[in-house]
mmCIF file of C-alpha atoms in Angstrom:
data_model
loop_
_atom_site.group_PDB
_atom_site.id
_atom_site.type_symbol
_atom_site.label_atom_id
_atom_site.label_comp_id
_atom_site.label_asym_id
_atom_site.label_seq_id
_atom_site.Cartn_x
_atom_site.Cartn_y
_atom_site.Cartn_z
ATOM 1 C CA UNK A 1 -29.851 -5.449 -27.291
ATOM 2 C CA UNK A 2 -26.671 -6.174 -24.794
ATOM 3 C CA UNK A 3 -24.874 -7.715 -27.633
ATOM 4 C CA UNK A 4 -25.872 -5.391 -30.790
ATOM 5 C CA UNK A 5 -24.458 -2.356 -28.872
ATOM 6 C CA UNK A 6 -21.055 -3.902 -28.798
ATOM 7 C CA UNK A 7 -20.862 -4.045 -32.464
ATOM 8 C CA UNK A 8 -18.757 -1.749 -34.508
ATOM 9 C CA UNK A 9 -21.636 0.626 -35.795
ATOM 10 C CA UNK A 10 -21.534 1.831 -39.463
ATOM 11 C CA UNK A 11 -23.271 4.406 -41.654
ATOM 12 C CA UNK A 12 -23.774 4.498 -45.227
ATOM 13 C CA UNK A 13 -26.292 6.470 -46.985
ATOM 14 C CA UNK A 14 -27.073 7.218 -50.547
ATOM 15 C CA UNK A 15 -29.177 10.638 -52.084
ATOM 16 C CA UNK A 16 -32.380 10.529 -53.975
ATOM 17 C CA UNK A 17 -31.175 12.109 -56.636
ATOM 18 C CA UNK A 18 -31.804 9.486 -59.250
ATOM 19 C CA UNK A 19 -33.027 5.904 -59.488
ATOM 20 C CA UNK A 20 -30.719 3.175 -58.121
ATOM 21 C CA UNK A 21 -28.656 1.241 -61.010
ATOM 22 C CA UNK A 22 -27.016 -1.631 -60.911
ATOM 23 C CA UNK A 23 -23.473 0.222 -60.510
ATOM 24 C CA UNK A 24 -24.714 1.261 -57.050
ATOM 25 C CA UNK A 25 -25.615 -2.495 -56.199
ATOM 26 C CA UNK A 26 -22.982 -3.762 -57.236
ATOM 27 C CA UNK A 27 -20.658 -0.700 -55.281
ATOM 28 C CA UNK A 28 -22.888 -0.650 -52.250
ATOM 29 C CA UNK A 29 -26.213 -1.980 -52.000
ATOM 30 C CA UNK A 30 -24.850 -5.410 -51.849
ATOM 31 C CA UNK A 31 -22.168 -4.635 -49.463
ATOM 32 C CA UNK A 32 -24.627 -3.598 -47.273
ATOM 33 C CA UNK A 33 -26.858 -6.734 -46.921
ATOM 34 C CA UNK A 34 -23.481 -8.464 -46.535
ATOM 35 C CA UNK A 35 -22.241 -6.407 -43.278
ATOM 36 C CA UNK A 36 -25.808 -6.333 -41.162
ATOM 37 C CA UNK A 37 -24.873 -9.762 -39.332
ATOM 38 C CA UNK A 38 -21.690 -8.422 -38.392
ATOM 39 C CA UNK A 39 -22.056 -4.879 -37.828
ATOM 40 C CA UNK A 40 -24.559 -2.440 -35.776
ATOM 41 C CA UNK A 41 -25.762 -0.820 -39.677
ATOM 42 C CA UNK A 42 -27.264 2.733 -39.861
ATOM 43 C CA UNK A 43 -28.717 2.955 -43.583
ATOM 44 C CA UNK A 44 -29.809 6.190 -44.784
ATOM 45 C CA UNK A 45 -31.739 8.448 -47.561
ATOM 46 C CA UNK A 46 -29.920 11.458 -47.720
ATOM 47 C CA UNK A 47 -32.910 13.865 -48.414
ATOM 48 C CA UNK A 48 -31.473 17.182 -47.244
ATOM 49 C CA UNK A 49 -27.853 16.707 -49.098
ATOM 50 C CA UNK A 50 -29.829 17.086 -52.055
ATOM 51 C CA UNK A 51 -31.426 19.824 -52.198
ATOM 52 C CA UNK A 52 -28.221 21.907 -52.656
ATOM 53 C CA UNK A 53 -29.199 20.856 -56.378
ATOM 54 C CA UNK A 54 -32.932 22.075 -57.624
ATOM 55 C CA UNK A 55 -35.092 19.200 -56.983
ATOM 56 C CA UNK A 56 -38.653 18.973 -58.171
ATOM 57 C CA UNK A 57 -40.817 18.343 -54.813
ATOM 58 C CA UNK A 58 -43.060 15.783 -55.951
ATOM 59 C CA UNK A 59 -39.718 13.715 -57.454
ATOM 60 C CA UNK A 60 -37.768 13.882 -54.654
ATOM 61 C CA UNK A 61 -40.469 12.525 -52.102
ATOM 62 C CA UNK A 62 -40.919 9.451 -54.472
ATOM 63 C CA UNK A 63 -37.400 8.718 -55.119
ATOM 64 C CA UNK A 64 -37.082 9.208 -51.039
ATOM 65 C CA UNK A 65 -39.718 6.298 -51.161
ATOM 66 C CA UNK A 66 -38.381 4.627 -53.817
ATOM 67 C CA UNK A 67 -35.001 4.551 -52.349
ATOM 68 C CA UNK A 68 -36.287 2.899 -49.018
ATOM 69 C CA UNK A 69 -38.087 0.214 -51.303
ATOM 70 C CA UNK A 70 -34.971 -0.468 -53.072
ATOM 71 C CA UNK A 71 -32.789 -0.652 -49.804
ATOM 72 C CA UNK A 72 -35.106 -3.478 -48.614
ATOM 73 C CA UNK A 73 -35.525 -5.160 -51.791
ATOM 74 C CA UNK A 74 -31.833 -5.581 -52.246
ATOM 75 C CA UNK A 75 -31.631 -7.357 -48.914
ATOM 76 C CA UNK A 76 -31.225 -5.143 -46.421
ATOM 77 C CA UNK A 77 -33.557 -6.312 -43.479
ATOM 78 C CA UNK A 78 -34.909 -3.449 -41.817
ATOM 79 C CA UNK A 79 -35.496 -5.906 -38.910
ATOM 80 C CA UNK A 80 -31.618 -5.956 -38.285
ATOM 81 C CA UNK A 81 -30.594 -2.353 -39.797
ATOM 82 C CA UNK A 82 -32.059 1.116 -38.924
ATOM 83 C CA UNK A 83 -33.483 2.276 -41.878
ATOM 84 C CA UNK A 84 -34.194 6.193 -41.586
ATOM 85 C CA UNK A 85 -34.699 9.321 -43.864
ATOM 86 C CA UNK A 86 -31.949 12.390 -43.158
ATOM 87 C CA UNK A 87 -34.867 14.825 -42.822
ATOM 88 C CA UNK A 88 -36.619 12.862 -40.447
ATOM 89 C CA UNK A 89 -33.979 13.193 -37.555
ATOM 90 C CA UNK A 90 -34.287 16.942 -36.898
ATOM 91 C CA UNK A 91 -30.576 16.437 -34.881
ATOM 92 C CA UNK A 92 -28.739 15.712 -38.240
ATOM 93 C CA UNK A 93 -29.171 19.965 -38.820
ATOM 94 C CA UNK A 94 -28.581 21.066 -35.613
ATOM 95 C CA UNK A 95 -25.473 19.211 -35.047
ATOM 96 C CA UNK A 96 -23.998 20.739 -38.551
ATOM 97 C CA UNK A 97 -24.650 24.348 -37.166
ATOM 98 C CA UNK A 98 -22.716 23.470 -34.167
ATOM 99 C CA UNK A 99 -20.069 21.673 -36.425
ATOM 100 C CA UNK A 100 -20.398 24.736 -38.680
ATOM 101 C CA UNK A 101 -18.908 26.683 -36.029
ATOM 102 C CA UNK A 102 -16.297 24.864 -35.812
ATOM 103 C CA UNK A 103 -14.964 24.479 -39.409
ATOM 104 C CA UNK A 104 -12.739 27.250 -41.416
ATOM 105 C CA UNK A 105 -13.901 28.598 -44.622
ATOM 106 C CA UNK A 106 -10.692 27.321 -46.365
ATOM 107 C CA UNK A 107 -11.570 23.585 -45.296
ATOM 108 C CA UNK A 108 -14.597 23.712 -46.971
ATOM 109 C CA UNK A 109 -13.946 25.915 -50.014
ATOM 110 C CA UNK A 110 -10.507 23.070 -51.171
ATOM 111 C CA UNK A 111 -13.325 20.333 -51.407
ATOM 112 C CA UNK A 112 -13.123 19.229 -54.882
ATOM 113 C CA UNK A 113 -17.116 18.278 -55.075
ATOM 114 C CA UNK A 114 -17.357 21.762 -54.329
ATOM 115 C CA UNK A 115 -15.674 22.788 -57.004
ATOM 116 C CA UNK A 116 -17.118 20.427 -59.533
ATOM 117 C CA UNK A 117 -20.539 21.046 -58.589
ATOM 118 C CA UNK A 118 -19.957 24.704 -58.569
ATOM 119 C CA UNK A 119 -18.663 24.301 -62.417
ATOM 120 C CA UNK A 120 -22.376 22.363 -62.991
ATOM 121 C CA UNK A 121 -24.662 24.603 -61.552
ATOM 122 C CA UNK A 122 -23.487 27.481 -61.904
ATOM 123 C CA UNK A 123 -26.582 29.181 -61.464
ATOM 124 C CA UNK A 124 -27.205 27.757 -57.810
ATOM 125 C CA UNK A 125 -23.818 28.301 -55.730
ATOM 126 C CA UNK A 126 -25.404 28.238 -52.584
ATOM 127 C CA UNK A 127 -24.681 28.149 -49.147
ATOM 128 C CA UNK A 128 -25.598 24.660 -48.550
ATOM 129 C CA UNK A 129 -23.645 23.414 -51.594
ATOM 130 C CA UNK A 130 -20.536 25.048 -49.455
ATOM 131 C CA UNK A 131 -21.306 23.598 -46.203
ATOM 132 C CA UNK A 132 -22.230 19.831 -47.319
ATOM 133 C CA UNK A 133 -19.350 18.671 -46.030
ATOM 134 C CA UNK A 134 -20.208 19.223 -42.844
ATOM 135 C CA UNK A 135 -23.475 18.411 -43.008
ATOM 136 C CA UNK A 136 -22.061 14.619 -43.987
ATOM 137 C CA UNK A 137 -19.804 15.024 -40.717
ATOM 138 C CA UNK A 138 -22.894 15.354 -38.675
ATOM 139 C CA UNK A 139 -24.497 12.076 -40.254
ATOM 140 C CA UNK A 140 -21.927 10.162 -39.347
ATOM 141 C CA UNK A 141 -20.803 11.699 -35.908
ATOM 142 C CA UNK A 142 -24.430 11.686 -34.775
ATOM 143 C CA UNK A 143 -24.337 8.051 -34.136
ATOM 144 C CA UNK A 144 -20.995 7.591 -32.321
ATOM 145 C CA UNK A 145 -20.013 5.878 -35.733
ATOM 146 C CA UNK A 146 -16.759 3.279 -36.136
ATOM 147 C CA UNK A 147 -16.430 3.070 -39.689
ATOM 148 C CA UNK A 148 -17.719 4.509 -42.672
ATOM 149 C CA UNK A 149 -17.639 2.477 -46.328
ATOM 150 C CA UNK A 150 -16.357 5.284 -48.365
ATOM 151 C CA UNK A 151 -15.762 6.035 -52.470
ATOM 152 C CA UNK A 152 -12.366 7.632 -53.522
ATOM 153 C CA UNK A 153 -14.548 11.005 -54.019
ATOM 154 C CA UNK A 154 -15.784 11.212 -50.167
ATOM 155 C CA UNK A 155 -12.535 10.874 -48.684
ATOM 156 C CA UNK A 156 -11.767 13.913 -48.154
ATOM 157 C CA UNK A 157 -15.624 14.592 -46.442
ATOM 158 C CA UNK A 158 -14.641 11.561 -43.982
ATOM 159 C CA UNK A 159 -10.900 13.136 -43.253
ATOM 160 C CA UNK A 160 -13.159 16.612 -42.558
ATOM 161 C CA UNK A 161 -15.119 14.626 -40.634
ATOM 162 C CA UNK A 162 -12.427 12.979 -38.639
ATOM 163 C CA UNK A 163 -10.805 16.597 -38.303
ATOM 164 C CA UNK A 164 -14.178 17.624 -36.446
ATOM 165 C CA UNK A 165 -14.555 15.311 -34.378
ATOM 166 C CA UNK A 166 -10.906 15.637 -32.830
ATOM 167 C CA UNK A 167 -10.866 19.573 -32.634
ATOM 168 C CA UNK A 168 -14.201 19.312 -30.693
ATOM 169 C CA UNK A 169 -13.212 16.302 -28.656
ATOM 170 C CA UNK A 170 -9.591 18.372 -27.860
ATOM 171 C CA UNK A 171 -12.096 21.532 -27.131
ATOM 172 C CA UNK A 172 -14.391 19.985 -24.478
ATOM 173 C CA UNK A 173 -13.422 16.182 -23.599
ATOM 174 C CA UNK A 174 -14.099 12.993 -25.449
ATOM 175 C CA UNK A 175 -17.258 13.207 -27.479
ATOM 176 C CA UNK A 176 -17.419 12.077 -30.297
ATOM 177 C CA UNK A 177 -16.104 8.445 -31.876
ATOM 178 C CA UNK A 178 -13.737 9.026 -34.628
ATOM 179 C CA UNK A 179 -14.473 7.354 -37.462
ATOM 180 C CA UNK A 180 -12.640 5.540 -39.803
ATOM 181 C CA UNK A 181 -12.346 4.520 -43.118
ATOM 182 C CA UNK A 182 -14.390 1.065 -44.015
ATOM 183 C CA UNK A 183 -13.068 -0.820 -47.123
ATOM 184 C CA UNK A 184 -15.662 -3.178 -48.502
ATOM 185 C CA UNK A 185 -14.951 -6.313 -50.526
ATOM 186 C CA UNK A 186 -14.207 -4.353 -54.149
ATOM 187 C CA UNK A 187 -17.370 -4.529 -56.013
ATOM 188 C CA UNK A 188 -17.156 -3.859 -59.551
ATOM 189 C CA UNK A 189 -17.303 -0.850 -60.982
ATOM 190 C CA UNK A 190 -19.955 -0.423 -63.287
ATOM 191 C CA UNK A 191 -19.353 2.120 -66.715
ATOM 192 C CA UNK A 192 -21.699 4.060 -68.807
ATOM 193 C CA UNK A 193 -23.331 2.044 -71.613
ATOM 194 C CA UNK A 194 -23.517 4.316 -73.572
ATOM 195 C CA UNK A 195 -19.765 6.066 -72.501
ATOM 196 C CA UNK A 196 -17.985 3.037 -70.970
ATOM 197 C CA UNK A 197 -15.308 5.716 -69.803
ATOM 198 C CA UNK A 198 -17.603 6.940 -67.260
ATOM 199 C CA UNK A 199 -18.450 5.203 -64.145
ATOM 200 C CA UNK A 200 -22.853 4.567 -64.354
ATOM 201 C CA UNK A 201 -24.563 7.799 -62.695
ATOM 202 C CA UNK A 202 -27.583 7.459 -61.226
ATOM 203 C CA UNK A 203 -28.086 11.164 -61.944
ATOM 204 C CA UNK A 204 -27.260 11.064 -66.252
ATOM 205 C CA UNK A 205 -29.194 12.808 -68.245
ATOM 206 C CA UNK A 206 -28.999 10.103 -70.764
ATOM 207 C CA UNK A 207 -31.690 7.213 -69.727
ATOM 208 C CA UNK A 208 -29.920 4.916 -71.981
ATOM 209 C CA UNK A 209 -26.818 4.643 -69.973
ATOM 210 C CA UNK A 210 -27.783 2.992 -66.935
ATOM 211 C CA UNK A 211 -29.459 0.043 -66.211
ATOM 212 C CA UNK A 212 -31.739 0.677 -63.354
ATOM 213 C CA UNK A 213 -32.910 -1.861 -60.858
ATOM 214 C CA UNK A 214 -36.626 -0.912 -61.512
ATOM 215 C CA UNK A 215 -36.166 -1.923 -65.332
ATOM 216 C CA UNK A 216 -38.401 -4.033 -66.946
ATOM 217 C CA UNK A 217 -36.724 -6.852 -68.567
ATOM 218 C CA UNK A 218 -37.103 -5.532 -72.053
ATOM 219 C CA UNK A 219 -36.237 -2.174 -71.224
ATOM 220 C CA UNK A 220 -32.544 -3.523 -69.930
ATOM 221 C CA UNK A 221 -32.064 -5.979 -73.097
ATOM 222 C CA UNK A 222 -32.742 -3.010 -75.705
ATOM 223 C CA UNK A 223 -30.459 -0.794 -73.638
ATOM 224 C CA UNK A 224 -27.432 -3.591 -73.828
ATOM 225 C CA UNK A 225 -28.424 -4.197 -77.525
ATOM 226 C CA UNK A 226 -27.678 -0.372 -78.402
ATOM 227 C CA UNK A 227 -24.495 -0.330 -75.498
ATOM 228 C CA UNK A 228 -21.358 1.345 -77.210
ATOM 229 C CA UNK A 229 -18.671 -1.509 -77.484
ATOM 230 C CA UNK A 230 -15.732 -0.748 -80.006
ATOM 231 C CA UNK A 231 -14.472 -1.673 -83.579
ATOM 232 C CA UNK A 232 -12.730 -5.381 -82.741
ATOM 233 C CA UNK A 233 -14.691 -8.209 -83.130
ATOM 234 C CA UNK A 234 -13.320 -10.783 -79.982
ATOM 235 C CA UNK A 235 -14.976 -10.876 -76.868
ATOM 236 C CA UNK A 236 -11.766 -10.400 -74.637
ATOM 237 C CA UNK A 237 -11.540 -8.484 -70.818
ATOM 238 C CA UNK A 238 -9.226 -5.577 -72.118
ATOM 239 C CA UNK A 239 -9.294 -2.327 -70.213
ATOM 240 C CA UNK A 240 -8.200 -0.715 -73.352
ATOM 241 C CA UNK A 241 -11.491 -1.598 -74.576
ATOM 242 C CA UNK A 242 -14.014 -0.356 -71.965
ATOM 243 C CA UNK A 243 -17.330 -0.875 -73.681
ATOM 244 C CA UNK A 244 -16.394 -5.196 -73.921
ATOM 245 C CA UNK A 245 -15.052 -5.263 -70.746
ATOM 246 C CA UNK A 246 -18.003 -3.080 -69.107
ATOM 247 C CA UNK A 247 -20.199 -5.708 -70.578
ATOM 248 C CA UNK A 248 -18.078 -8.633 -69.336
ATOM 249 C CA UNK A 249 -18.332 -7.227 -65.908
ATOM 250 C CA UNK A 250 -22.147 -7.448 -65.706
ATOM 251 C CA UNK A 251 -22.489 -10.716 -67.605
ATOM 252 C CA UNK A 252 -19.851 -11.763 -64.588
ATOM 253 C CA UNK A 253 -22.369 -10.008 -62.004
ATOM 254 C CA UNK A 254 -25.323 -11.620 -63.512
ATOM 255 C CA UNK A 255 -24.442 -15.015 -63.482
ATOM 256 C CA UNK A 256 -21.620 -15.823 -61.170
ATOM 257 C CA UNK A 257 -18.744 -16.419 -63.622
ATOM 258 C CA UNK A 258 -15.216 -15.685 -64.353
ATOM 259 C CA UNK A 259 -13.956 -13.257 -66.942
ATOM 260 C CA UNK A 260 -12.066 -16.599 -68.502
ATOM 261 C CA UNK A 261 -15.472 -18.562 -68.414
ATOM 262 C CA UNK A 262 -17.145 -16.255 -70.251
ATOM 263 C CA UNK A 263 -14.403 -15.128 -72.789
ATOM 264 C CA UNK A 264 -14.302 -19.071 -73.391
ATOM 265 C CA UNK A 265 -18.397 -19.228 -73.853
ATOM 266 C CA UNK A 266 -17.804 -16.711 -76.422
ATOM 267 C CA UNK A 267 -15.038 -17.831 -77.852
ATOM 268 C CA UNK A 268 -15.884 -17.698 -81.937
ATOM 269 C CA UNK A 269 -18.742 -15.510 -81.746
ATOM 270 C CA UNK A 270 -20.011 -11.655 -82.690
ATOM 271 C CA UNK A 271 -21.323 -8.592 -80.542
ATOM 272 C CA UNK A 272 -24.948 -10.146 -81.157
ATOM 273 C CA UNK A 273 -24.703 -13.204 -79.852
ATOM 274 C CA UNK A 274 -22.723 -11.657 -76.903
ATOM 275 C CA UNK A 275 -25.201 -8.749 -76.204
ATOM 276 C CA UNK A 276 -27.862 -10.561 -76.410
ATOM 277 C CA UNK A 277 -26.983 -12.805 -73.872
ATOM 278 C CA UNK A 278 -25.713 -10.608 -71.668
ATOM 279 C CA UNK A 279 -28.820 -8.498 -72.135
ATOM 280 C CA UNK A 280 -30.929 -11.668 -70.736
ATOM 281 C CA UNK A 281 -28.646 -12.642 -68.223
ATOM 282 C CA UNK A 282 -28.909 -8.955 -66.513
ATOM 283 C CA UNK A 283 -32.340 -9.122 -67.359
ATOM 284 C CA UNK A 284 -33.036 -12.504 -64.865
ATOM 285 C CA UNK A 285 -30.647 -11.137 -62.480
ATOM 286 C CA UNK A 286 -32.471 -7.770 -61.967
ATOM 287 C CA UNK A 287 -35.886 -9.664 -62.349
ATOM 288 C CA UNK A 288 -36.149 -10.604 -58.458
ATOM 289 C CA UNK A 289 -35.181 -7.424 -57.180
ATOM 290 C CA UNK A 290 -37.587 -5.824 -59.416
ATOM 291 C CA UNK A 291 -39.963 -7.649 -58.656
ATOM 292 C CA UNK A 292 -40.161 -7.337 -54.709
ATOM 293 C CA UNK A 293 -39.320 -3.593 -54.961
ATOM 294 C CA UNK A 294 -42.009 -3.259 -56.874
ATOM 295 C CA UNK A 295 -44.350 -5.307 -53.609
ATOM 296 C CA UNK A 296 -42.503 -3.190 -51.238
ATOM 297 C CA UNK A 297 -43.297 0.152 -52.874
ATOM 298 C CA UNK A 298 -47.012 -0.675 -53.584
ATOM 299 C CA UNK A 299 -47.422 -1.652 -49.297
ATOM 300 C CA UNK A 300 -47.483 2.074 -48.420
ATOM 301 C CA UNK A 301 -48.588 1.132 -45.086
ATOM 302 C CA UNK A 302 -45.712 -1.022 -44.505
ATOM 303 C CA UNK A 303 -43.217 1.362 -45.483
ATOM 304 C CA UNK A 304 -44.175 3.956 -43.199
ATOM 305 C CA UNK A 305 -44.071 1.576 -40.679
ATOM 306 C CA UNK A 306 -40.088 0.896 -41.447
ATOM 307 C CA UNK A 307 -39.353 4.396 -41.807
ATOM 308 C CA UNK A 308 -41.006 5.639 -38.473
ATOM 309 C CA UNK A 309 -39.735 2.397 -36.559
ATOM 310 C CA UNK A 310 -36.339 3.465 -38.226
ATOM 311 C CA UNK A 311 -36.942 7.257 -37.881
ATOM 312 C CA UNK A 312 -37.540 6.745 -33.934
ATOM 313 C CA UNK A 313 -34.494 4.312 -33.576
ATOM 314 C CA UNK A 314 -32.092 7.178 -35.180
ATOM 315 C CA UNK A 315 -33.496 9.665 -33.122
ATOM 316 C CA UNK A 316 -32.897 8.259 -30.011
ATOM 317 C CA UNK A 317 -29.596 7.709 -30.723
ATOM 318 C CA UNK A 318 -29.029 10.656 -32.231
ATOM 319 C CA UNK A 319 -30.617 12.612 -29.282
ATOM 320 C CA UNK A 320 -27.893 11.283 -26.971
ATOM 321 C CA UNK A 321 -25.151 12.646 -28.662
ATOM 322 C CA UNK A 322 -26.806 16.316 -29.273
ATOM 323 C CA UNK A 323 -27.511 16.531 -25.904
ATOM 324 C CA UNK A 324 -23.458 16.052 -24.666
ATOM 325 C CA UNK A 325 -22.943 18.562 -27.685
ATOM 326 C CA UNK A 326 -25.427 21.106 -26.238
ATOM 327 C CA UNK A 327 -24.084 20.676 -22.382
ATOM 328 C CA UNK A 328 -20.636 21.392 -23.468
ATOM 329 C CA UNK A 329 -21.049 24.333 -26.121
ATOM 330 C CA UNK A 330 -22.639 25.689 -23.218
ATOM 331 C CA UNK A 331 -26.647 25.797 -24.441
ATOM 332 C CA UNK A 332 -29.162 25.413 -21.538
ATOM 333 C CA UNK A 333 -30.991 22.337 -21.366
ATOM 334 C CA UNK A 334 -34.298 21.315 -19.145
#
């Protein structure tokens, strides 16, 4: 235990707000089973960031579930990582009040998923939608975190993040670790099929643009059949033409070569040969991963035995840091 403490600790979570594709595994999911030799890994569901979106109870528990199958399937040993759900570490909300307190309106109001999730619901501009930011500051200042793997659209929740944890550490002594940014081995980025402009969203509307890690082999051939490519005819990596190279990219993923192995392969032939091979290529790749997700998520015993083994490791650690919090706010504790 001696030795895991002295290794850099990092947090990464992901919402249930959707099923995982292979966009995410290739962006994070594999990262992750990558790091947990080297690094003291926190992985978490991020249940209470969203429900500043309507979610449909029943959904959200299974894709909670589904998300911790996935996590495992992919890899990620929760023998080595702490595996948790948000909602299950009652510290994660208390430390964002405190935080809460701490942050101006104007830093949270200039955050541009604010703003872009305020021009898609604009029916639900809630409170919570506001104050996610700091909500996310909590996660990862909870657990004394070193390093954070971070997107280009949640830098500016880690520099908030940062911010809070020196103000408060200026405020009352040395509290908090301050985190920094963690850059991952690129992974590649993963378009829409069906608008290769678009980075893959777990959370489309349109079922047809994603392949998800749960799909059945058939269900991810049909969807590469019907991709959108473009009007040429050669099977080239061009960026000006992002529905070929989008497909490049995952027949690369899928079976470990170059883009200048596989624009040879197809050197001389059409959009069917090439779909259709990169349709069963995706199709084996995904196959093992479906396949043990779909073990994991039947062994409902087992999972709740990872999640409250995971549940119990986060809150001890995140009890520890509340507790300095609490002392020097001034609360009273027992």
């Amino acid at each position: 235990m001696e030795e895991q403490a002295k290794k850099p600790v990092i947090l990464s979570a992901i919402q249930p707000s959707g099923t995982i594709n292979i966009g995410i595994y290739s962006g994070a999911l594999r990262n992750w089973a990558a790091l947990q030799d080297t690094y003291d890994c926190l992985y978490g569901v991020v249940d209470m960031h969203t429900i500043t979106v309507r979610q449909e109870p029943a959904v959200l528990r299974r894709r909670t579930l589904d998300n911790v199958a996935m996590y495992i399937a992919c890899g990620i040993d929760p023998e080595k990582n702490t595996i948790f759900i948000q909602s299950q570490v009652p510290q994660h909300a208390e430390l964002a009040w405190v935080l809460n307190c701490f942050t101006g309106m104007g830093e949270c109001s200039r955050m541009t998923q604010f703003k872009d999730k305020s021009a898609q619901h604009a029916e639900n501009i809630n409170v919570g939608l506001f104050a996610y930011p700091v909500l996310m500051a909590a996660d990862i200042l909870l657990y004394q975190t070193d390093l954070v793997p971070v997107g280009a659209d949640q830098k500016q929740h880690l520099e908030l993040a940062r911010n809070l944890a020196e103000r408060f550490n200026f405020h009352y002594s040395p509290t908090f670790t301050v985190p920094e940014v963690f850059i991952p081995p690129v992974g590649a980025k993963i378009m829409s099929l069906q608008e290769p402009t678009k980075k893959m969203s777990k959370s489309d509307p349109n079922e047809k643009a994603n392949i998800n890690l749960s799909d059945s082999d058939d269900v991810i051939i049909n969807k590469i059949k019907r991709a959108v490519t473009d009007s040429g005819t050669d099977i080239k990596f061009d960026e000006s033409r992002p529905g070929v190279a989008n497909l490049i990219t995952l027949y690369s993923i899928a079976t470990g070569k170059t883009f200048k192995e596989i624009e040879a392969h197809f050197d001389g032939k059409g959009y069917g040969d090439f779909k259709k091979e990169t349709g069963e290529a995706v199709a084996e790749f995904i196959k093992p991963i479906r396949t043990r997700f779909e073990e994991i998520r039947a062994d409902q015993t087992y999972l709740e035995t990872v999640l409250k083994r995971g549940g119990e490791a986060a809150r001890g650690r995140a009890r520890k840091t509340l507790s300095k919090v609490y002392k020097k706010v001034g609360f009273v504790q027992f």
